[in-house]
Short mmCIF file of C-alpha atoms in Angstrom, two decimals:
data_model
loop_
_atom_site.label_atom_id
_atom_site.label_comp_id
_atom_site.label_asym_id
_atom_site.label_seq_id
_atom_site.Cartn_x
_atom_site.Cartn_y
_atom_site.Cartn_z
CA MET O 1 -29.79 -37.69 -2.58
CA MET O 2 -30.38 -33.96 -2.43
CA SER O 3 -34.08 -32.99 -2.29
CA ARG O 4 -35.69 -30.43 -4.51
CA THR O 5 -35.90 -27.95 -1.63
CA SER O 6 -32.22 -28.36 -0.85
CA ARG O 7 -31.28 -27.89 -4.55
CA PHE O 8 -33.45 -24.75 -4.74
CA ALA O 9 -31.84 -23.33 -1.57
CA THR O 10 -28.35 -24.07 -2.89
CA LEU O 11 -29.17 -22.42 -6.25
CA PHE O 12 -30.66 -19.35 -4.50
CA ALA O 13 -27.56 -19.00 -2.28
CA GLY O 14 -25.31 -19.22 -5.33
CA LEU O 15 -27.26 -16.62 -7.22
CA PHE O 16 -27.27 -14.31 -4.21
CA LEU O 17 -23.51 -14.66 -3.82
CA ALA O 18 -22.93 -13.96 -7.53
CA PHE O 19 -25.15 -10.87 -7.39
CA SER O 20 -23.32 -9.62 -4.28
CA MET O 21 -19.97 -10.07 -5.96
CA VAL O 22 -21.18 -8.13 -9.04
CA ALA O 23 -22.51 -5.35 -6.85
CA ILE O 24 -19.26 -5.14 -4.92
CA ASP O 25 -17.29 -5.12 -8.15
CA HIS O 26 -19.40 -2.30 -9.52
CA ALA O 27 -19.00 -0.31 -6.31
CA GLU O 28 -15.28 -0.82 -6.25
CA ALA O 29 -15.08 0.26 -9.90
CA ARG O 30 -15.81 3.75 -8.71
CA ARG O 31 -12.72 5.88 -8.02
CA GLY O 32 -11.47 4.60 -4.68
CA GLY O 33 -8.86 2.43 -3.06
CA SER O 34 -5.35 3.63 -2.42
CA PHE O 35 -2.86 4.24 -5.20
CA GLY O 36 0.10 6.40 -6.18
CA SER O 37 3.44 7.24 -4.63
CA ARG O 38 4.61 9.13 -1.50
CA GLY O 39 8.32 8.79 -2.08
CA THR O 40 10.12 6.86 0.65
CA ARG O 41 6.91 7.07 2.78
CA THR O 42 4.77 5.27 0.26
CA PHE O 43 4.40 2.19 2.44
CA GLN O 44 4.09 4.09 5.74
CA SER O 45 0.84 5.23 7.39
CA ALA O 46 0.30 8.97 7.36
CA PRO O 47 -0.09 10.64 10.78
CA PRO O 48 -3.70 11.20 11.90
CA THR O 49 -5.27 14.71 11.78
CA ARG O 50 -8.51 16.34 12.93
CA THR O 51 -9.95 15.82 9.48
CA ALA O 52 -8.90 12.17 9.31
CA PRO O 53 -8.38 10.98 12.91
CA ALA O 54 -8.61 7.27 12.13
CA PRO O 55 -5.46 5.38 11.10
CA THR O 56 -5.04 5.26 7.34
CA ALA O 57 -3.67 2.17 5.61
CA PRO O 58 -0.50 2.69 3.49
CA VAL O 59 -0.73 2.93 -0.30
CA GLU O 60 -1.79 -0.37 -1.89
CA ARG O 61 -1.02 0.15 -5.57
CA SER O 62 2.27 1.91 -6.36
CA MET O 63 5.13 1.89 -8.85
CA THR O 64 7.54 2.72 -6.03
CA PRO O 65 9.63 -0.26 -5.04
CA ASN O 66 8.98 -1.44 -1.50
CA THR O 67 12.46 -1.11 -0.03
CA GLY O 68 11.44 0.08 3.43
CA VAL O 69 11.70 -1.47 6.89
CA ASN O 70 9.64 -4.50 6.06
CA SER O 71 11.88 -5.43 3.17
CA ALA O 72 15.01 -4.77 5.25
CA ALA O 73 13.71 -7.06 7.94
CA ARG O 74 13.65 -9.91 5.43
CA GLN O 75 17.33 -9.46 4.62
CA PRO O 76 19.65 -12.17 5.99
CA GLN O 77 21.45 -10.93 9.08
CA ALA O 78 25.20 -11.16 9.42
CA GLY O 79 26.47 -13.71 11.87
CA PRO O 80 28.60 -16.83 12.29
CA GLN O 81 28.51 -19.15 9.31
CA ARG O 82 26.42 -22.29 9.57
CA PRO O 83 28.57 -25.30 10.41
CA GLY O 84 29.30 -27.87 7.71
CA PHE O 85 28.37 -31.48 7.79
CA MET O 86 31.56 -32.63 9.59
CA SER O 87 31.33 -29.99 12.30
CA GLY O 88 28.97 -29.39 15.24
CA PHE O 89 26.88 -32.21 16.68
CA GLY O 90 26.66 -34.19 13.50
CA GLY O 91 30.42 -34.01 12.93
CA THR O 92 31.13 -35.08 16.50
CA MET O 93 28.89 -38.14 16.16
CA MET O 94 30.43 -39.12 12.80
CA ARG O 95 33.98 -38.81 14.11
CA GLY O 96 33.10 -40.98 17.08
CA LEU O 97 31.57 -43.66 14.84
CA LEU O 98 34.59 -43.69 12.58
CA ILE O 99 37.09 -43.91 15.42
CA GLY O 100 35.06 -46.68 17.09
CA GLY O 101 34.97 -48.69 13.86
CA LEU O 102 38.68 -48.40 13.30
CA ILE O 103 39.44 -49.47 16.85
CA GLY O 104 37.27 -52.56 16.38
CA LEU O 105 39.01 -53.31 13.11
CA LEU O 106 42.47 -53.10 14.78
CA LEU O 107 41.53 -55.11 17.94
CA GLY O 108 40.66 -58.39 16.28
CA GLN O 109 38.16 -57.98 13.47
CA GLY O 110 40.95 -57.89 10.93
CA PHE O 111 40.35 -57.32 7.30
CA GLY O 112 37.73 -60.05 7.28
CA GLY O 113 35.28 -57.63 8.85
CA LEU O 114 35.99 -54.96 6.27
CA ALA O 115 32.66 -55.53 4.43
CA GLY O 116 30.76 -55.28 7.69
CA MET O 117 32.69 -52.13 8.49
CA PHE O 118 31.65 -50.53 5.13
CA GLY O 119 28.04 -51.41 5.79
CA PHE O 120 28.28 -49.89 9.22
CA LEU O 121 29.77 -46.66 7.79
CA LEU O 122 27.00 -46.48 5.20
CA GLN O 123 24.31 -46.71 7.90
CA ALA O 124 26.16 -44.10 9.98
CA LEU O 125 26.26 -41.72 7.02
CA LEU O 126 22.54 -42.12 6.43
CA ILE O 127 21.71 -41.50 10.12
CA GLY O 128 24.07 -38.51 10.25
CA GLY O 129 22.46 -36.98 7.18
CA ALA O 130 18.98 -37.27 8.69
CA ILE O 131 20.20 -35.61 11.92
CA MET O 132 21.78 -32.70 9.98
CA LEU O 133 18.54 -32.15 8.01
CA ALA O 134 16.60 -31.94 11.27
CA ILE O 135 19.13 -29.53 12.78
CA ARG O 136 18.96 -27.19 9.71
CA PHE O 137 15.13 -27.29 9.83
CA PHE O 138 14.90 -26.20 13.48
CA ARG O 139 17.51 -23.46 12.88
CA SER O 140 15.59 -22.03 9.94
CA GLN O 141 12.42 -21.93 12.04
CA SER O 142 14.08 -20.20 14.96
CA ALA O 143 15.74 -17.58 12.70
CA ARG O 144 12.41 -16.00 11.80
CA GLY O 145 11.28 -12.90 13.74
CA PRO O 146 8.72 -10.04 13.53
CA ALA O 147 9.41 -6.82 11.66
CA PRO O 148 9.56 -3.52 13.57
CA ALA O 149 6.63 -1.12 13.42
CA LEU O 150 6.43 2.54 12.45
CA ALA O 151 4.65 5.40 14.25
CA GLY O 152 3.38 8.88 13.32
CA ALA O 153 3.63 12.27 14.96
CA GLY O 154 1.59 15.50 15.42
CA ALA O 155 1.18 18.77 13.58
CA GLN O 156 1.26 22.56 14.09
CA ALA O 157 -1.83 24.78 13.37
CA SER O 158 -2.05 27.48 10.71
CA ARG O 159 -4.78 29.51 8.94
CA PHE O 160 -6.55 28.66 5.73
CA GLU O 161 -9.03 30.48 3.50
CA ASN O 162 -11.98 28.46 2.38
CA ARG O 163 -12.72 29.72 -1.11
CA ALA O 164 -16.13 28.10 -1.13
CA THR O 165 -17.33 30.43 1.73
CA GLY O 166 -14.84 33.26 1.33
CA GLN O 167 -14.20 33.19 5.10
CA GLN O 168 -10.97 32.92 7.07
CA THR O 169 -11.06 29.96 9.42
CA ALA O 170 -8.38 29.36 12.02
CA GLY O 171 -6.80 25.94 12.07
CA SER O 172 -8.69 24.43 9.05
CA PHE O 173 -5.37 23.50 7.44
CA SER O 174 -2.61 22.24 9.79
CA ILE O 175 1.05 22.42 8.87
CA PRO O 176 3.60 20.11 10.50
CA GLY O 177 6.63 21.78 12.04
CA PHE O 178 10.17 20.54 11.85
CA GLY O 179 10.65 17.17 13.46
CA GLY O 180 7.01 16.11 12.88
CA GLY O 181 5.76 13.43 10.47
CA SER O 182 6.83 9.80 10.60
CA GLY O 183 8.54 8.30 13.58
CA GLY O 184 12.33 8.30 13.76
CA GLY O 185 14.59 5.37 13.26
CA SER O 186 13.18 4.37 9.88
CA PRO O 187 15.16 4.34 6.59
CA ALA O 188 12.88 7.17 5.28
CA ALA O 189 13.96 9.51 8.14
CA ALA O 190 17.61 9.33 7.03
CA VAL O 191 16.90 10.60 3.51
CA SER O 192 14.06 13.15 4.13
CA GLU O 193 13.64 16.34 6.05
CA GLU O 194 10.51 18.09 7.26
CA ILE O 195 9.50 21.34 5.47
CA THR O 196 7.07 24.13 6.19
CA LEU O 197 4.45 25.10 3.70
CA ALA O 198 3.15 28.58 2.74
CA GLN O 199 -0.39 29.76 2.18
CA SER O 200 0.22 29.65 -1.52
CA ASP O 201 0.87 25.90 -1.26
CA LEU O 202 -2.40 25.36 0.59
CA ASP O 203 -4.30 27.34 -2.07
CA ALA O 204 -2.68 25.18 -4.78
CA PHE O 205 -3.85 22.00 -3.04
CA GLN O 206 -7.46 23.23 -2.92
CA GLN O 207 -7.33 24.18 -6.60
CA LEU O 208 -5.87 20.78 -7.48
CA LEU O 209 -8.74 19.09 -5.65
CA THR O 210 -11.19 20.85 -7.93
CA ASP O 211 -9.11 20.53 -11.14
CA VAL O 212 -8.49 16.78 -10.79
CA GLN O 213 -12.10 15.92 -9.90
CA GLU O 214 -13.55 17.96 -12.73
CA ALA O 215 -11.01 16.68 -15.27
CA PHE O 216 -11.83 13.13 -14.25
CA GLY O 217 -15.56 13.79 -14.61
CA ARG O 218 -15.01 15.30 -18.10
CA GLU O 219 -12.59 12.47 -19.04
CA ASP O 220 -10.13 15.16 -19.93
CA HIS O 221 -6.76 13.30 -20.16
CA ALA O 222 -4.82 16.42 -21.08
CA ALA O 223 -6.01 18.20 -17.92
CA LEU O 224 -5.17 15.13 -15.84
CA ARG O 225 -1.58 15.15 -17.18
CA ARG O 226 -1.18 18.78 -16.18
CA ALA O 227 -2.51 18.21 -12.64
CA THR O 228 -1.20 14.75 -11.70
CA THR O 229 2.01 12.72 -12.00
CA PRO O 230 2.44 10.23 -14.87
CA GLU O 231 1.77 7.36 -12.44
CA MET O 232 -1.54 8.85 -11.32
CA VAL O 233 -2.47 9.54 -14.96
CA SER O 234 -2.04 5.85 -15.67
CA TYR O 235 -4.29 4.80 -12.80
CA LEU O 236 -6.99 7.31 -13.51
CA SER O 237 -6.89 6.61 -17.28
CA GLU O 238 -7.21 2.88 -16.50
CA GLU O 239 -10.37 3.56 -14.51
CA LEU O 240 -11.81 5.79 -17.21
CA ALA O 241 -11.17 3.07 -19.80
CA ASP O 242 -12.83 0.47 -17.56
CA ASN O 243 -15.93 2.69 -17.15
CA ALA O 244 -16.08 3.21 -20.93
CA GLN O 245 -15.85 -0.53 -21.54
CA LYS O 246 -18.86 -1.05 -19.24
CA GLY O 247 -20.80 1.72 -21.00
CA LEU O 248 -20.59 4.05 -18.02
CA ARG O 249 -19.48 7.60 -17.31
CA ASN O 250 -18.54 8.97 -13.89
CA GLU O 251 -19.55 12.62 -13.56
CA VAL O 252 -18.09 14.72 -10.75
CA SER O 253 -19.04 18.38 -10.26
CA ASP O 254 -19.70 21.07 -7.63
CA ILE O 255 -16.68 20.26 -5.50
CA THR O 256 -16.61 22.10 -2.17
CA LEU O 257 -13.81 21.79 0.39
CA LEU O 258 -15.24 21.52 3.90
CA GLN O 259 -12.18 20.91 6.05
CA ALA O 260 -8.49 20.14 5.48
CA ASP O 261 -5.32 19.39 7.44
CA ILE O 262 -1.71 18.81 6.46
CA ALA O 263 -0.65 15.42 7.89
CA GLU O 264 3.03 15.75 6.95
CA SER O 265 5.27 17.57 4.52
CA TRP O 266 8.91 16.73 3.72
CA ARG O 267 11.70 16.96 1.17
CA GLU O 268 13.65 14.17 -0.53
CA ASP O 269 16.65 15.43 -2.52
CA ASP O 270 15.15 17.92 -4.99
CA ARG O 271 11.53 16.82 -4.56
CA ASP O 272 8.94 18.07 -2.02
CA TYR O 273 5.99 16.06 -0.77
CA ALA O 274 2.89 17.01 1.26
CA THR O 275 0.03 14.78 2.37
CA ALA O 276 -3.25 16.50 3.14
CA ALA O 277 -6.42 15.13 4.67
CA LEU O 278 -9.35 16.58 2.65
CA ARG O 279 -13.03 16.43 3.56
CA TYR O 280 -15.14 17.69 0.68
CA GLU O 281 -18.58 17.56 -0.96
CA SER O 282 -19.29 16.78 -4.63
CA ARG O 283 -22.02 15.65 -6.91
CA ASP O 284 -20.70 12.21 -7.91
CA VAL O 285 -22.92 10.05 -10.15
CA MET O 286 -22.46 7.19 -12.58
CA ARG O 287 -24.42 7.42 -15.85
CA GLU O 288 -25.06 5.12 -18.75
CA ARG O 289 -23.29 6.56 -21.78
CA ALA O 290 -26.03 5.69 -24.20
CA SER O 291 -29.10 6.84 -22.28
CA GLY O 292 -27.66 9.27 -19.76
CA LYS O 293 -29.56 7.44 -17.01
CA VAL O 294 -28.09 7.69 -13.47
CA VAL O 295 -27.30 4.17 -12.31
CA GLU O 296 -25.44 5.12 -9.11
CA GLY O 297 -25.45 8.26 -6.91
CA ASP O 298 -27.88 11.11 -6.52
CA GLU O 299 -27.37 14.11 -8.75
CA GLY O 300 -29.71 16.16 -6.60
CA HIS O 301 -27.75 15.73 -3.38
CA PRO O 302 -23.96 16.10 -2.90
CA THR O 303 -22.03 13.35 -1.14
CA GLU O 304 -19.33 13.86 1.47
CA THR O 305 -15.90 12.24 1.09
CA THR O 306 -12.74 12.20 3.23
CA GLU O 307 -9.45 11.25 1.52
CA LEU O 308 -5.70 11.74 1.93
CA TRP O 309 -4.13 13.42 -1.13
CA THR O 310 -0.33 13.55 -1.50
CA PHE O 311 1.12 16.28 -3.71
CA THR O 312 4.66 16.57 -5.04
CA ARG O 313 6.83 19.08 -6.90
CA GLN O 314 10.39 18.99 -8.20
CA ASN O 315 12.86 21.93 -7.89
CA GLY O 316 10.10 24.32 -6.85
CA SER O 317 7.89 23.65 -9.86
CA SER O 318 4.09 23.45 -9.67
CA TRP O 319 2.48 20.94 -7.35
CA LYS O 320 0.92 17.78 -8.80
CA LEU O 321 -1.20 15.05 -7.25
CA SER O 322 0.85 11.87 -6.67
CA ALA O 323 -1.31 9.65 -4.43
CA ILE O 324 -4.89 9.18 -3.13
CA GLN O 325 -5.79 7.19 0.01
CA GLN O 326 -9.21 6.52 1.45
CA ALA O 327 -9.56 7.82 4.99
#
């Protein structure tokens, strides 16, 4: 029987685990994770940059169907058809048993042994069926194989103006040249081509960083629709609704871009994509709606964040945010 000390220790461990799960859930409720779409490269890792040198996991939540290499690897491969029951090893054994039984019948058993012959055939059929099931099982196990991996590539340096300091800094924003980006041989490489970005594109990305963060902090859904794709609007609105249900409000202000690189930029049909690694500061706090009390974050000190933002535009229109990944 469990002692009082053991019961107390068990209860304490359970309460600690529950508190930890609640704390983790509250932390994860903050804007984070990986969501959105990067076209045919949604489920590929972006190439590393100076701003985000560590490998970045592919997008986790996306409305883009996963039809890349991993899905193709699961497709059945063309090859010779699987033999039927009366062919191969099982068929050879069955034919031998049938011929042997008929020879015994003709060499002296006569029709009096016909019942025994039928019983013998029934046993042979059962044994042959068991052998065929075993053969099919081993074939299905040996047919499985690992999926191929993907690799990234480098980038080419450019110049970028940091509006927060008003200074020109060489190489703060890197632009991939033709032939950069994801490794060759993948399905995405056959339908996309690398593109070069202009300074106006880089300025637009920095402005979108500020616009999206401030619109999210104001809970301004109209501004989010202007700056992000419909898919991103749905994710961000879902998070805002979740905060409101918990009686919280996430305020984001004073966004300052510290460093940025372009990991890759490419075109798919009439749509352009660009993934940028962004390191920025912001005052990011969570408040209680009723009292205004800060329950997470420090409004007196900005926090530093590094993320990968993917932007997209169609037919040369304005850029919009289409994905966010944690670096």
